[in-house]
Each structure stands twice: as C-alpha cells, then as structure tokens.
Amino acid sequence: MQWEIEIIKYIQTFQNGFFDVFFWLFSFFASYLGIIIIFVFLYFFSNKKYATFFLIFTVINVVLNYVLKIIINRQRPYEVSEDIINMVKALGQSFPSGHMVCATSIVFFLFAYIYNKYKNTKYIAISLSIFVFYLICVALSRMYFGQHFLTDIIAGMCVALILCFVEFKIFKKYIKY
C-alpha cells in the first residue's frame, strides 16, 4: 500500500487551479451526471431502446459496486496517510472506485454503440482514442483528489468490464443499435 500512497503523493504535487478544474470535470462526468447526459443523448437523438439498456445496466453496475464497497470496506487514501490531501467529499469506502465503474460502463456502452452502428475503422479508432484519454483522466482525477488508490481504480474498471460483458452476453438478442 505504501507504493500506492507514493503514487498519489506524486500526482498531488501537480495541484494547481487548472488541474483542480480539469480533473473535477472528468470526475463530474464520470458520475450520475455522465450517465444522465449519455442517456438523454441516446434516447432523444439516437436509439431509445439502447438508451434504456444503457441506463439500466449502468445503474446496476453502480449499485453492485456500492455493495462491493460495503463488503470490502477499504479506507480511502486520505484516511490511511496524513500525507494525502483530501480535496473533495466522497461517500462510502474506497474499493473499488465507483467513478471508474461509472466511467468504464459509459465508455463500454458508447464504444459498443459506435462499433456496431458505424463499423468504420476511422470512427472506431477516433472514439477509442477519446475513450482511453477519458478513462486515464478519470483515473488520475481520483488519485489527484486523494480519493482512491491505484488498485481501487483498476478494480473499478475490471468490475465494470466484467459486468458489461455479462450484461451484453445475457441480453444480446434484445440490444439493438
């Protein structure tokens, strides 16, 4: 765990007004607001049925992650080390990262939508690049704000990927792009 504390301490050496806002935006859009924005966009501008699946599955993923947090009950970095600055208020425990579950679920559903709807390698490559950048920024934001260890972030991403793959396998015949 000490190596994870050192990573967070290093990331927090870059704290300034620009990064405060930059990372806050990524964290903000990796929460309920991101889910709502994507749902509304898909529902009104693209595919109502896919939007509904997106909303249901993403909410299920977030709720299951919250249950895992309660079961595992890992402290947040700022609770473990006085060297970590707590920059935002957070609810619950640290492991796995709820923001990463949310962000990964959003990316999974958007990428699946783009991949299946457009089948154009140019769109796929561009969207994948944007999504990877988004996930990296969300991950960094959670450490920058002192909320999560790197293992919390990796676990959050893994939880979301597993849940999304299972959901897509089970409901594949119902999901239309």
mmCIF file of C-alpha atoms in Angstrom:
data_model
loop_
_atom_site.group_PDB
_atom_site.id
_atom_site.type_symbol
_atom_site.label_atom_id
_atom_site.label_comp_id
_atom_site.label_asym_id
_atom_site.label_seq_id
_atom_site.Cartn_x
_atom_site.Cartn_y
_atom_site.Cartn_z
ATOM 1 C CA MET A 1 0.000 0.000 0.000
ATOM 2 C CA GLN A 2 2.937 2.354 0.604
ATOM 3 C CA TRP A 3 3.791 2.403 -3.098
ATOM 4 C CA GLU A 4 0.223 3.479 -3.853
ATOM 5 C CA ILE A 5 0.487 6.295 -1.323
ATOM 6 C CA GLU A 6 3.691 7.441 -3.037
ATOM 7 C CA ILE A 7 1.922 7.495 -6.425
ATOM 8 C CA ILE A 8 -0.860 9.673 -5.009
ATOM 9 C CA LYS A 9 1.599 11.978 -3.266
ATOM 10 C CA TYR A 10 3.470 12.410 -6.561
ATOM 11 C CA ILE A 11 0.283 13.156 -8.522
ATOM 12 C CA GLN A 12 -0.770 15.657 -5.861
ATOM 13 C CA THR A 13 2.494 17.606 -6.337
ATOM 14 C CA PHE A 14 0.920 18.928 -9.549
ATOM 15 C CA GLN A 15 -2.023 20.542 -7.754
ATOM 16 C CA ASN A 16 -2.982 23.936 -9.126
ATOM 17 C CA GLY A 17 -6.118 25.767 -10.178
ATOM 18 C CA PHE A 18 -6.084 24.464 -13.742
ATOM 19 C CA PHE A 19 -5.807 20.793 -12.737
ATOM 20 C CA ASP A 20 -8.354 21.294 -9.962
ATOM 21 C CA VAL A 21 -10.970 22.265 -12.572
ATOM 22 C CA PHE A 22 -9.699 19.898 -15.281
ATOM 23 C CA PHE A 23 -9.881 16.815 -13.066
ATOM 24 C CA TRP A 24 -13.095 17.954 -11.394
ATOM 25 C CA LEU A 25 -14.787 17.993 -14.815
ATOM 26 C CA PHE A 26 -13.666 14.448 -15.575
ATOM 27 C CA SER A 27 -14.791 13.220 -12.159
ATOM 28 C CA PHE A 28 -18.091 15.055 -12.556
ATOM 29 C CA PHE A 29 -18.823 13.430 -15.915
ATOM 30 C CA ALA A 30 -17.859 10.018 -14.514
ATOM 31 C CA SER A 31 -20.750 10.189 -12.068
ATOM 32 C CA TYR A 32 -24.525 10.333 -12.254
ATOM 33 C CA LEU A 33 -24.315 13.418 -14.488
ATOM 34 C CA GLY A 34 -22.415 11.479 -17.159
ATOM 35 C CA ILE A 35 -24.981 8.708 -17.040
ATOM 36 C CA ILE A 36 -27.847 11.187 -17.420
ATOM 37 C CA ILE A 37 -26.198 13.088 -20.291
ATOM 38 C CA ILE A 38 -25.446 9.921 -22.271
ATOM 39 C CA PHE A 39 -28.917 8.510 -21.592
ATOM 40 C CA VAL A 40 -30.634 11.717 -22.745
ATOM 41 C CA PHE A 41 -28.438 11.956 -25.838
ATOM 42 C CA LEU A 42 -29.049 8.334 -26.850
ATOM 43 C CA TYR A 43 -32.748 8.477 -26.011
ATOM 44 C CA PHE A 44 -33.620 11.661 -27.886
ATOM 45 C CA PHE A 45 -31.059 11.651 -30.691
ATOM 46 C CA SER A 46 -30.381 8.035 -31.482
ATOM 47 C CA ASN A 47 -31.921 4.861 -30.084
ATOM 48 C CA LYS A 48 -34.463 4.784 -27.252
ATOM 49 C CA LYS A 49 -34.144 1.044 -26.622
ATOM 50 C CA TYR A 50 -30.338 1.132 -26.441
ATOM 51 C CA ALA A 51 -30.545 4.203 -24.191
ATOM 52 C CA THR A 52 -32.819 2.303 -21.817
ATOM 53 C CA PHE A 53 -30.431 -0.674 -21.697
ATOM 54 C CA PHE A 54 -27.541 1.727 -21.105
ATOM 55 C CA LEU A 55 -29.330 3.366 -18.183
ATOM 56 C CA ILE A 56 -30.485 0.129 -16.567
ATOM 57 C CA PHE A 57 -27.132 -1.652 -16.873
ATOM 58 C CA THR A 58 -25.059 1.328 -15.772
ATOM 59 C CA VAL A 59 -27.220 1.848 -12.693
ATOM 60 C CA ILE A 60 -26.982 -1.888 -11.907
ATOM 61 C CA ASN A 61 -23.184 -1.674 -12.222
ATOM 62 C CA VAL A 62 -23.000 1.309 -9.881
ATOM 63 C CA VAL A 63 -25.276 -0.338 -7.296
ATOM 64 C CA LEU A 64 -23.341 -3.630 -7.372
ATOM 65 C CA ASN A 65 -20.112 -1.674 -6.962
ATOM 66 C CA TYR A 66 -21.556 0.084 -3.927
ATOM 67 C CA VAL A 67 -22.380 -3.312 -2.401
ATOM 68 C CA LEU A 68 -18.778 -4.410 -3.010
ATOM 69 C CA LYS A 69 -17.550 -1.243 -1.288
ATOM 70 C CA ILE A 70 -19.593 -2.089 1.804
ATOM 71 C CA ILE A 71 -18.399 -5.696 1.862
ATOM 72 C CA ILE A 72 -14.696 -4.885 1.330
ATOM 73 C CA ASN A 73 -14.737 -1.729 3.485
ATOM 74 C CA ARG A 74 -11.348 -0.305 2.457
ATOM 75 C CA GLN A 75 -10.388 3.111 3.767
ATOM 76 C CA ARG A 76 -9.719 5.995 1.425
ATOM 77 C CA PRO A 77 -6.107 7.133 0.930
ATOM 78 C CA TYR A 78 -6.501 10.332 2.962
ATOM 79 C CA GLU A 79 -7.793 8.216 5.854
ATOM 80 C CA VAL A 80 -4.720 5.981 5.701
ATOM 81 C CA SER A 81 -2.000 8.620 5.268
ATOM 82 C CA GLU A 82 -1.881 12.157 6.599
ATOM 83 C CA ASP A 83 0.361 12.999 3.621
ATOM 84 C CA ILE A 84 -2.599 12.629 1.234
ATOM 85 C CA ILE A 85 -4.702 15.735 0.719
ATOM 86 C CA ASN A 86 -8.462 15.156 0.637
ATOM 87 C CA MET A 87 -9.709 17.651 -1.937
ATOM 88 C CA VAL A 88 -13.353 16.598 -2.326
ATOM 89 C CA LYS A 89 -16.074 14.995 -0.257
ATOM 90 C CA ALA A 90 -16.842 11.385 -1.068
ATOM 91 C CA LEU A 91 -19.361 8.872 0.176
ATOM 92 C CA GLY A 92 -18.524 5.388 1.308
ATOM 93 C CA GLN A 93 -15.432 3.328 1.072
ATOM 94 C CA SER A 94 -12.570 3.291 -1.381
ATOM 95 C CA PHE A 95 -12.504 -0.118 -3.057
ATOM 96 C CA PRO A 96 -13.471 -0.412 -5.908
ATOM 97 C CA SER A 97 -13.714 3.074 -7.390
ATOM 98 C CA GLY A 98 -17.307 3.976 -8.223
ATOM 99 C CA HIS A 99 -16.221 6.705 -10.615
ATOM 100 C CA MET A 100 -14.199 4.152 -12.589
ATOM 101 C CA VAL A 101 -17.137 1.743 -12.663
ATOM 102 C CA CYS A 102 -19.328 4.539 -13.985
ATOM 103 C CA ALA A 103 -16.743 5.834 -16.488
ATOM 104 C CA THR A 104 -15.897 2.352 -17.764
ATOM 105 C CA SER A 105 -19.583 1.475 -18.139
ATOM 106 C CA ILE A 106 -20.189 4.687 -20.089
ATOM 107 C CA VAL A 107 -17.211 4.008 -22.356
ATOM 108 C CA PHE A 108 -18.182 0.356 -22.860
ATOM 109 C CA PHE A 109 -21.725 1.207 -23.922
ATOM 110 C CA LEU A 110 -20.713 4.131 -26.128
ATOM 111 C CA PHE A 111 -17.932 2.164 -27.797
ATOM 112 C CA ALA A 112 -20.228 -0.825 -28.401
ATOM 113 C CA TYR A 113 -22.788 1.536 -29.907
ATOM 114 C CA ILE A 114 -20.276 3.235 -32.213
ATOM 115 C CA TYR A 115 -18.631 -0.046 -33.166
ATOM 116 C CA ASN A 116 -21.910 -1.749 -34.073
ATOM 117 C CA LYS A 117 -23.615 1.228 -35.688
ATOM 118 C CA TYR A 118 -20.842 2.673 -37.841
ATOM 119 C CA LYS A 119 -18.386 -0.193 -38.465
ATOM 120 C CA ASN A 120 -15.975 2.411 -39.801
ATOM 121 C CA THR A 121 -12.389 1.940 -38.641
ATOM 122 C CA LYS A 122 -11.835 5.704 -38.649
ATOM 123 C CA TYR A 123 -14.737 6.291 -36.225
ATOM 124 C CA ILE A 124 -13.704 3.323 -34.128
ATOM 125 C CA ALA A 125 -10.080 4.488 -33.852
ATOM 126 C CA ILE A 126 -11.037 8.080 -33.021
ATOM 127 C CA SER A 127 -13.652 7.080 -30.457
ATOM 128 C CA LEU A 128 -11.305 4.553 -28.849
ATOM 129 C CA SER A 129 -8.608 7.229 -28.515
ATOM 130 C CA ILE A 130 -11.059 9.650 -26.906
ATOM 131 C CA PHE A 131 -12.387 6.962 -24.551
ATOM 132 C CA VAL A 132 -8.911 5.870 -23.427
ATOM 133 C CA PHE A 133 -7.990 9.511 -22.747
ATOM 134 C CA TYR A 134 -11.222 9.945 -20.778
ATOM 135 C CA LEU A 135 -10.567 6.843 -18.650
ATOM 136 C CA ILE A 136 -6.969 7.881 -17.942
ATOM 137 C CA CYS A 137 -8.138 11.352 -16.869
ATOM 138 C CA VAL A 138 -10.837 9.907 -14.611
ATOM 139 C CA ALA A 139 -8.286 7.548 -13.045
ATOM 140 C CA LEU A 140 -5.805 10.372 -12.460
ATOM 141 C CA SER A 141 -8.549 12.612 -11.070
ATOM 142 C CA ARG A 142 -9.463 10.095 -8.397
ATOM 143 C CA MET A 143 -5.852 9.943 -7.186
ATOM 144 C CA TYR A 144 -5.319 13.680 -7.646
ATOM 145 C CA PHE A 145 -8.226 14.344 -5.270
ATOM 146 C CA GLY A 146 -6.897 11.769 -2.779
ATOM 147 C CA GLN A 147 -9.972 9.574 -3.051
ATOM 148 C CA HIS A 148 -8.587 6.304 -4.435
ATOM 149 C CA PHE A 149 -5.569 4.064 -4.585
ATOM 150 C CA LEU A 150 -4.445 2.780 -7.975
ATOM 151 C CA THR A 151 -5.761 -0.694 -7.094
ATOM 152 C CA ASP A 152 -9.205 0.826 -6.376
ATOM 153 C CA ILE A 153 -9.199 2.292 -9.874
ATOM 154 C CA ILE A 154 -8.047 -0.882 -11.596
ATOM 155 C CA ALA A 155 -10.616 -2.921 -9.649
ATOM 156 C CA GLY A 156 -13.386 -0.478 -10.578
ATOM 157 C CA MET A 157 -12.503 -0.808 -14.239
ATOM 158 C CA CYS A 158 -12.386 -4.615 -14.012
ATOM 159 C CA VAL A 159 -15.723 -4.789 -12.165
ATOM 160 C CA ALA A 160 -17.382 -2.654 -14.848
ATOM 161 C CA LEU A 161 -15.881 -4.600 -17.738
ATOM 162 C CA ILE A 162 -16.947 -7.948 -16.280
ATOM 163 C CA LEU A 163 -20.479 -6.709 -15.577
ATOM 164 C CA CYS A 164 -20.834 -5.096 -19.014
ATOM 165 C CA PHE A 165 -19.633 -8.245 -20.822
ATOM 166 C CA VAL A 166 -22.031 -10.407 -18.801
ATOM 167 C CA GLU A 167 -24.933 -7.999 -19.413
ATOM 168 C CA PHE A 168 -24.232 -7.922 -23.139
ATOM 169 C CA LYS A 169 -23.997 -11.716 -23.323
ATOM 170 C CA ILE A 170 -27.256 -12.246 -21.427
ATOM 171 C CA PHE A 171 -29.260 -9.572 -23.242
ATOM 172 C CA LYS A 172 -27.539 -9.678 -26.647
ATOM 173 C CA LYS A 173 -30.687 -10.637 -28.522
ATOM 174 C CA TYR A 174 -32.581 -7.655 -27.037
ATOM 175 C CA ILE A 175 -29.929 -4.983 -27.558
ATOM 176 C CA LYS A 176 -30.354 -3.223 -30.868
ATOM 177 C CA TYR A 177 -28.060 -0.487 -32.088
#
